[in-house]
XYZ file of C-alpha atoms in Angstrom:
503
model
C -8.433 33.230 -38.151
C -11.787 31.535 -38.732
C -14.171 30.862 -35.839
C -16.141 27.627 -36.167
C -19.097 26.944 -33.870
C -21.581 24.095 -33.998
C -24.997 23.437 -32.473
C -27.003 20.212 -32.297
C -30.380 19.181 -33.630
C -33.037 17.925 -31.225
C -35.705 15.348 -30.504
C -38.581 16.396 -28.225
C -39.356 13.120 -26.477
C -42.124 14.427 -24.197
C -43.992 17.722 -24.000
C -45.486 17.956 -27.482
C -48.014 20.841 -27.518
C -47.972 21.132 -23.697
C -44.536 22.750 -23.802
C -46.114 25.797 -25.471
C -47.656 26.816 -22.145
C -45.917 27.394 -18.831
C -45.372 25.619 -16.479
C -45.588 22.426 -18.549
C -42.233 20.732 -19.052
C -40.753 18.754 -21.902
C -37.780 16.426 -22.242
C -35.636 17.453 -25.194
C -32.671 15.376 -26.317
C -29.851 16.946 -28.297
C -28.276 14.786 -30.975
C -25.084 14.151 -32.895
C -26.619 15.963 -35.874
C -24.876 19.346 -35.867
C -25.045 22.610 -37.789
C -21.756 24.435 -38.290
C -21.114 28.136 -38.799
C -17.716 29.341 -40.005
C -17.078 33.069 -39.508
C -13.999 34.954 -40.707
C -13.151 38.392 -42.151
C -13.674 38.925 -45.872
C -10.657 41.240 -46.121
C -7.255 40.783 -44.508
C -7.019 44.454 -43.589
C -9.005 47.676 -43.774
C -8.171 50.719 -45.860
C -6.984 53.922 -44.104
C -10.110 55.848 -45.115
C -12.533 53.044 -44.273
C -13.612 54.707 -41.002
C -15.675 57.040 -43.120
C -17.584 54.157 -44.656
C -21.225 53.807 -43.637
C -21.502 50.192 -44.718
C -19.571 46.954 -44.500
C -19.832 43.720 -46.450
C -21.390 40.434 -45.379
C -21.125 37.252 -47.440
C -23.221 34.175 -46.704
C -22.300 30.875 -48.340
C -24.276 27.637 -48.181
C -22.260 25.031 -50.131
C -24.898 22.313 -49.756
C -27.457 24.518 -51.474
C -24.898 25.924 -53.930
C -25.872 29.441 -52.823
C -23.971 32.597 -52.070
C -25.634 35.810 -50.897
C -24.013 39.223 -50.585
C -25.202 41.881 -48.143
C -24.389 45.394 -47.023
C -24.559 45.997 -43.275
C -25.180 49.563 -42.139
C -22.750 50.547 -39.405
C -25.181 53.235 -38.295
C -28.496 51.440 -37.775
C -27.270 47.846 -38.341
C -29.762 47.272 -41.148
C -28.854 44.412 -43.477
C -29.550 44.805 -47.190
C -29.218 41.953 -49.656
C -27.425 43.055 -52.829
C -27.543 39.688 -54.625
C -30.302 40.053 -57.190
C -31.113 36.349 -57.561
C -30.194 35.085 -54.122
C -32.712 33.211 -51.997
C -32.995 34.910 -48.621
C -32.163 33.199 -45.327
C -34.061 35.156 -42.641
C -32.590 33.102 -39.780
C -28.998 33.987 -40.648
C -29.966 37.578 -41.459
C -31.559 38.066 -38.031
C -28.644 36.271 -36.349
C -26.200 38.740 -37.928
C -28.228 41.823 -37.035
C -28.937 40.859 -33.422
C -25.415 39.556 -32.751
C -23.852 42.787 -34.020
C -26.466 44.845 -32.133
C -25.639 42.956 -28.933
C -21.967 43.771 -29.436
C -22.720 47.477 -29.858
C -25.045 47.457 -26.852
C -22.731 45.706 -24.394
C -19.074 46.387 -25.258
C -17.220 49.319 -23.685
C -15.616 52.108 -25.724
C -12.185 50.472 -26.104
C -13.657 47.173 -27.228
C -15.993 48.972 -29.632
C -12.947 50.257 -31.514
C -11.813 46.653 -31.976
C -15.382 45.727 -32.929
C -15.536 48.411 -35.625
C -12.243 47.245 -37.114
C -13.538 43.681 -37.241
C -16.783 44.761 -38.880
C -14.959 46.883 -41.476
C -13.073 43.761 -42.531
C -16.447 42.282 -43.429
C -18.125 39.088 -42.273
C -17.660 35.918 -44.294
C -20.168 33.319 -43.033
C -20.415 29.714 -44.215
C -23.164 27.379 -42.973
C -23.093 23.575 -43.118
C -25.483 20.965 -41.757
C -24.635 17.309 -41.309
C -26.598 14.944 -43.508
C -28.849 13.934 -40.595
C -30.946 17.097 -40.933
C -32.072 16.243 -44.458
C -33.822 13.341 -46.122
C -31.739 11.390 -48.618
C -34.252 8.587 -48.873
C -35.083 9.359 -52.524
C -31.401 9.353 -53.488
C -30.835 5.995 -51.773
C -33.849 4.456 -53.482
C -32.862 5.926 -56.858
C -29.471 4.218 -56.554
C -31.143 0.922 -55.800
C -29.552 0.753 -52.346
C -31.267 -0.773 -49.315
C -32.936 1.507 -46.771
C -30.278 0.992 -44.122
C -27.989 3.160 -41.973
C -25.061 1.752 -43.962
C -26.472 3.331 -47.124
C -26.743 6.673 -45.346
C -23.215 6.374 -43.966
C -21.893 5.807 -47.504
C -23.035 9.282 -48.588
C -20.370 12.008 -48.685
C -20.334 14.223 -45.593
C -22.293 17.467 -46.063
C -23.936 16.151 -49.232
C -25.694 18.527 -51.595
C -29.345 19.074 -50.754
C -31.914 18.419 -53.467
C -35.028 20.501 -53.977
C -38.581 19.667 -54.861
C -39.100 22.362 -57.492
C -42.474 22.850 -59.150
C -43.265 24.884 -62.208
C -45.934 27.582 -62.017
C -46.666 30.133 -64.746
C -43.331 29.321 -66.319
C -41.376 30.225 -63.193
C -39.845 28.136 -60.445
C -41.710 28.154 -57.172
C -39.801 28.388 -53.929
C -38.189 24.955 -53.523
C -38.962 22.778 -50.543
C -36.200 20.830 -48.866
C -37.101 17.445 -47.394
C -36.036 17.424 -43.737
C -36.007 14.915 -40.896
C -37.501 17.203 -38.232
C -34.389 17.754 -36.106
C -34.760 21.546 -35.883
C -32.328 22.680 -38.546
C -33.324 26.357 -38.359
C -32.774 26.505 -34.586
C -29.428 24.694 -34.795
C -28.308 26.881 -37.714
C -29.355 30.123 -35.985
C -27.619 29.101 -32.759
C -24.392 28.114 -34.534
C -24.271 31.424 -36.447
C -24.998 33.487 -33.321
C -22.374 31.606 -31.299
C -19.687 31.966 -33.984
C -20.430 35.682 -34.457
C -20.461 36.481 -30.724
C -17.138 34.676 -30.283
C -15.652 36.388 -33.367
C -16.818 39.818 -32.173
C -15.411 39.305 -28.676
C -18.658 39.105 -26.673
C -18.204 35.541 -25.505
C -15.386 33.073 -25.101
C -16.776 29.672 -26.004
C -13.441 28.058 -25.215
C -13.863 29.141 -21.619
C -16.363 28.217 -18.921
C -15.977 31.579 -17.197
C -19.188 32.609 -15.403
C -17.998 35.936 -14.014
C -20.155 38.136 -16.247
C -23.712 39.206 -15.535
C -24.791 36.665 -18.110
C -22.723 33.572 -18.667
C -21.468 33.185 -22.224
C -23.947 30.421 -23.017
C -26.822 32.453 -21.585
C -25.943 35.330 -23.897
C -25.812 32.995 -26.903
C -29.196 31.622 -25.829
C -30.904 35.004 -25.555
C -29.593 36.300 -28.896
C -30.384 33.020 -30.676
C -33.922 32.879 -29.244
C -34.534 36.469 -30.323
C -33.184 36.005 -33.847
C -35.050 32.723 -34.320
C -38.384 34.112 -33.122
C -38.159 37.206 -35.331
C -37.115 35.117 -38.340
C -40.033 32.704 -38.010
C -42.471 35.515 -37.306
C -43.733 34.252 -33.951
C -42.621 33.566 -30.399
C -42.431 29.780 -30.139
C -41.737 27.647 -27.092
C -37.986 27.906 -27.693
C -37.093 24.336 -26.682
C -35.260 23.749 -29.973
C -32.969 26.748 -29.523
C -32.498 25.936 -25.835
C -31.296 22.401 -26.622
C -29.097 23.748 -29.430
C -27.346 25.938 -26.833
C -27.346 23.779 -23.700
C -27.804 20.199 -24.943
C -30.222 17.596 -23.536
C -32.381 18.788 -20.645
C -35.815 19.139 -19.089
C -37.254 22.423 -20.332
C -39.975 24.854 -19.262
C -40.471 27.724 -21.677
C -39.823 31.429 -21.027
C -42.718 33.856 -20.703
C -43.415 35.141 -24.248
C -43.565 38.726 -22.949
C -39.777 38.778 -22.573
C -39.550 39.095 -26.363
C -42.323 41.654 -26.772
C -39.788 44.445 -27.253
C -38.292 42.498 -30.188
C -41.352 43.501 -32.196
C -40.151 47.107 -31.864
C -37.288 46.343 -34.244
C -39.631 46.945 -37.159
C -41.117 50.132 -35.685
C -38.122 52.411 -36.038
C -36.704 51.697 -32.574
C -32.887 51.374 -32.805
C -31.804 47.742 -32.790
C -29.261 48.389 -30.020
C -32.043 49.694 -27.788
C -34.244 46.714 -28.627
C -31.565 44.153 -27.774
C -30.616 46.052 -24.587
C -34.214 45.726 -23.375
C -34.274 42.033 -24.254
C -31.007 41.394 -22.383
C -32.430 43.147 -19.324
C -35.677 41.184 -19.497
C -36.712 38.441 -17.077
C -35.766 35.208 -18.812
C -37.685 32.787 -16.624
C -37.242 29.571 -18.594
C -36.308 26.533 -16.524
C -33.608 24.070 -17.453
C -32.803 20.877 -15.557
C -30.106 18.393 -16.529
C -31.418 15.277 -18.226
C -30.106 12.561 -20.527
C -31.041 8.988 -21.294
C -30.011 6.446 -18.633
C -26.833 4.427 -19.350
C -26.861 1.609 -21.917
C -29.851 3.141 -23.711
C -29.823 4.579 -27.223
C -32.035 6.931 -29.183
C -33.037 5.647 -32.620
C -34.888 7.660 -35.270
C -36.719 6.248 -38.269
C -37.956 7.937 -41.446
C -41.147 6.205 -42.663
C -41.167 8.030 -45.994
C -44.837 8.995 -45.740
C -44.278 12.719 -46.185
C -43.949 15.528 -43.676
C -46.397 17.449 -41.526
C -46.965 21.149 -40.899
C -46.370 21.785 -37.206
C -47.866 25.338 -37.222
C -51.156 24.159 -38.770
C -51.381 21.254 -36.305
C -50.748 23.588 -33.367
C -53.427 25.941 -34.721
C -55.966 23.114 -34.896
C -55.153 22.050 -31.322
C -55.651 25.593 -30.031
C -58.980 25.840 -31.847
C -60.128 22.611 -30.184
C -58.980 23.884 -26.773
C -61.214 26.928 -27.145
C -64.221 24.998 -28.457
C -64.137 22.213 -25.827
C -62.411 23.688 -22.790
C -63.428 21.042 -20.248
C -62.472 18.007 -22.329
C -59.229 19.559 -23.580
C -58.116 20.561 -20.086
C -58.785 17.057 -18.770
C -56.818 15.423 -21.591
C -54.076 18.040 -21.169
C -53.813 17.216 -17.437
C -53.625 13.450 -17.999
C -50.987 13.892 -20.711
C -48.929 16.104 -18.412
C -49.104 13.451 -15.671
C -47.991 10.740 -18.107
C -45.062 12.918 -19.234
C -44.027 13.394 -15.602
C -44.333 9.657 -14.966
C -41.948 8.847 -17.818
C -39.461 11.436 -16.571
C -39.668 9.955 -13.074
C -39.003 6.420 -14.322
C -35.983 7.591 -16.324
C -34.595 9.366 -13.266
C -35.098 6.199 -11.207
C -33.226 4.173 -13.826
C -30.327 6.652 -13.859
C -30.120 6.482 -10.070
C -30.244 2.671 -10.082
C -27.410 2.618 -12.638
C -25.367 4.809 -10.319
C -26.064 2.889 -7.126
C -26.397 -0.711 -8.377
C -24.387 -0.818 -11.595
C -23.826 -4.580 -11.748
C -27.506 -5.392 -11.297
C -28.533 -2.604 -13.675
C -26.137 -3.710 -16.419
C -27.117 -7.341 -16.072
C -30.828 -6.534 -16.449
C -30.294 -4.208 -19.430
C -28.057 -6.738 -21.193
C -30.597 -9.520 -20.684
C -33.640 -7.443 -21.610
C -31.924 -6.173 -24.759
C -32.343 -9.611 -26.333
C -35.903 -10.268 -25.145
C -39.456 -9.112 -25.717
C -40.779 -6.913 -22.906
C -43.201 -9.631 -21.795
C -40.199 -11.690 -20.649
C -38.385 -8.896 -18.813
C -40.051 -9.785 -15.512
C -37.999 -12.987 -15.528
C -34.941 -10.859 -14.697
C -36.414 -9.705 -11.358
C -34.538 -12.327 -9.335
C -33.447 -10.080 -6.438
C -34.427 -6.629 -5.101
C -31.976 -4.471 -7.109
C -32.750 -6.234 -10.373
C -36.469 -6.142 -9.603
C -36.274 -2.371 -9.139
C -34.637 -1.997 -12.568
C -37.257 -4.192 -14.271
C -40.056 -2.319 -12.512
C -38.711 1.031 -13.750
C -38.305 -0.311 -17.295
C -41.897 -1.530 -17.385
C -43.045 1.717 -15.764
C -41.369 3.661 -18.566
C -43.151 1.571 -21.199
C -46.505 2.056 -19.503
C -45.975 5.830 -19.253
C -45.158 6.030 -22.979
C -48.267 4.003 -23.875
C -50.322 6.493 -21.868
C -48.604 9.434 -23.570
C -49.368 7.979 -26.991
C -52.972 7.320 -26.000
C -53.611 10.898 -24.875
C -51.778 12.328 -27.890
C -54.034 10.262 -30.165
C -57.101 11.459 -28.266
C -56.049 15.077 -28.742
C -55.401 14.517 -32.424
C -58.749 12.831 -33.017
C -60.635 15.572 -31.149
C -58.810 18.349 -33.031
C -58.933 16.578 -36.383
C -55.165 16.446 -36.887
C -52.965 13.345 -37.342
C -50.728 13.565 -34.258
C -50.252 9.799 -34.332
C -51.699 8.680 -37.695
C -52.853 5.074 -38.081
C -49.773 4.190 -40.141
C -47.539 5.500 -37.357
C -49.576 3.670 -34.717
C -49.048 0.348 -36.501
C -45.337 1.032 -36.867
C -44.930 2.100 -33.220
C -46.867 -0.904 -31.891
C -44.722 -3.228 -33.995
C -41.565 -1.471 -32.816
C -42.494 -1.661 -29.133
C -42.972 -5.411 -29.533
C -39.428 -5.900 -30.857
C -36.743 -7.398 -28.634
C -34.854 -4.817 -26.604
C -37.130 -1.868 -27.367
C -38.017 0.134 -24.248
C -40.448 2.518 -25.915
C -41.343 4.233 -29.181
C -43.309 7.312 -30.162
C -43.696 10.285 -32.466
C -41.445 13.193 -31.452
C -42.623 16.749 -30.871
C -45.884 17.638 -32.560
C -46.147 14.205 -34.160
C -47.468 13.615 -37.659
C -45.684 11.870 -40.484
C -42.166 13.300 -40.074
C -40.416 10.575 -38.102
C -40.654 8.059 -35.274
C -38.262 7.483 -32.411
C -37.387 4.518 -30.256
C -35.311 4.089 -27.121
C -33.471 0.770 -27.272
C -31.571 -1.246 -24.701
C -27.959 -2.350 -25.074
C -27.045 -3.385 -28.609
C -30.596 -4.024 -29.810
C -30.644 -0.914 -31.991
C -28.893 -2.729 -34.849
C -31.619 -5.369 -35.075
C -34.347 -2.721 -34.799
C -32.776 -0.838 -37.714
C -32.822 -4.036 -39.799
C -36.437 -4.724 -38.872
C -37.402 -1.164 -39.792
C -35.729 -1.586 -43.179
C -37.985 -4.568 -43.907
C -40.941 -2.312 -43.040
C -39.754 0.354 -45.524
C -38.526 2.591 -42.686
C -35.061 4.142 -42.948
C -33.197 4.126 -39.628
C -31.191 7.348 -39.385
C -27.655 7.719 -38.035
C -28.854 10.129 -35.336
C -28.085 9.321 -31.706
C -28.379 11.316 -28.504
C -25.392 13.542 -27.771
C -25.976 15.612 -24.612
C -23.574 18.384 -25.691
C -24.929 21.761 -26.722
C -23.155 24.518 -28.650
C -19.417 23.947 -29.132
C -16.400 25.847 -30.406
C -14.788 23.627 -33.045
C -11.086 23.364 -33.865
C -11.524 23.905 -37.616
C -13.614 23.512 -40.753
C -15.490 20.189 -40.371
C -15.029 19.451 -44.093
C -11.276 19.115 -43.616
C -11.549 16.558 -40.844
C -12.169 12.837 -41.009
C -15.847 12.375 -40.224
C -16.071 9.083 -38.358
C -19.104 9.688 -36.162
C -21.660 8.635 -38.752
C -19.799 5.477 -39.720
C -19.315 4.365 -36.127
C -22.990 5.076 -35.379
C -23.959 2.309 -37.793
C -22.531 -0.223 -35.367
C -24.204 1.153 -32.224
């Protein structure tokens, strides 16, 4: 019986750069873009003498990349060896397999370990699939002569093949680069694989909300996924992308990096089971508070087609500036943090107003969705409606401040956090009818822009973006985190993307 788990991609709306340091918070929205992991045994049964085997088989298939990798997993030290001579390695899945299996060995009792060993001796057949939202298909749409619209994206087959940008060097192919949309594909993929493996191996029950264990099931998925992701990328990041992949939309404060210090021991001859035991016992002090967009608001993402940006190099430049101009950087940092908090506060006020004064709230949102923000004040005809308008305008002002301080940081550090081309696009977008705010997500750069729209205005914004050579993506906020799916997503009717066109 196959286990299918999925995890969402993310958009970091506030907290870019600041989220790297405690106790700064960030608002991260999970999306309807999801990565799927399908885990099942390779063999239907095990041979009578297989208990003497020292290794078991692992097969990793990525249909969208037309790749299949074969591995041998040591049942003694849990080392994973690739035996496919020409296969391109996937360190995120490799680490997910090793740490998930190590967690099973470290936590299951003797009786359950016998079941675990039988499962492992049947091999692990892993298939990974990402919805089209994670990847850029802009070139394919343009090559077909189709307009840059969500409808063109929705017409693509689900789980379309991913094209590479392959260059020739010394007669050999360089490592291909895949054009992405910046939704955190590696974090979503790692989380989905970890969740599917832990469920398959009997460590968690993702179909249950049981919280009776020392760690809840989702907390265990989170810790293993954070560990695998950090080791695979070679550094301890803020972890907001993995956190949202597990838990969904929320307000996030990062964990202390020291909690993963023992993970570095994995390459120093320390048994993996001992490493993961120490990590599970560590003080995971990240903070997570429920958050989602207020009602009748939608997240919209646009792909400008101006090329991507390197987040690590931009972070490095910011850190260098912080050290060289401590006073100025700290002052800008403080003001940016205050602006982030102000936006969060306004959103919380709007959510509360929707709960307590729904009729007034809905009336204001419906009216403002068809008007430029300069005319919103006309809707403040009585106290409840005035409160809604005030919070809407407060949100806009907070975002303008956030953008201003992000630009200041970028200019001081010499990196394009909000490049001029993005500034022009964002200013134009914020002047469109029904647009609450717009910005560059996460670390900024040229990857994408986001907007929060009111009511049904998103459709008109998408059309306006198309005329500006910006492709509106099918991505929307979906507050759900990791999920156990009922079956292979390729066998089901995928209607989400098509319906999103009409949002």
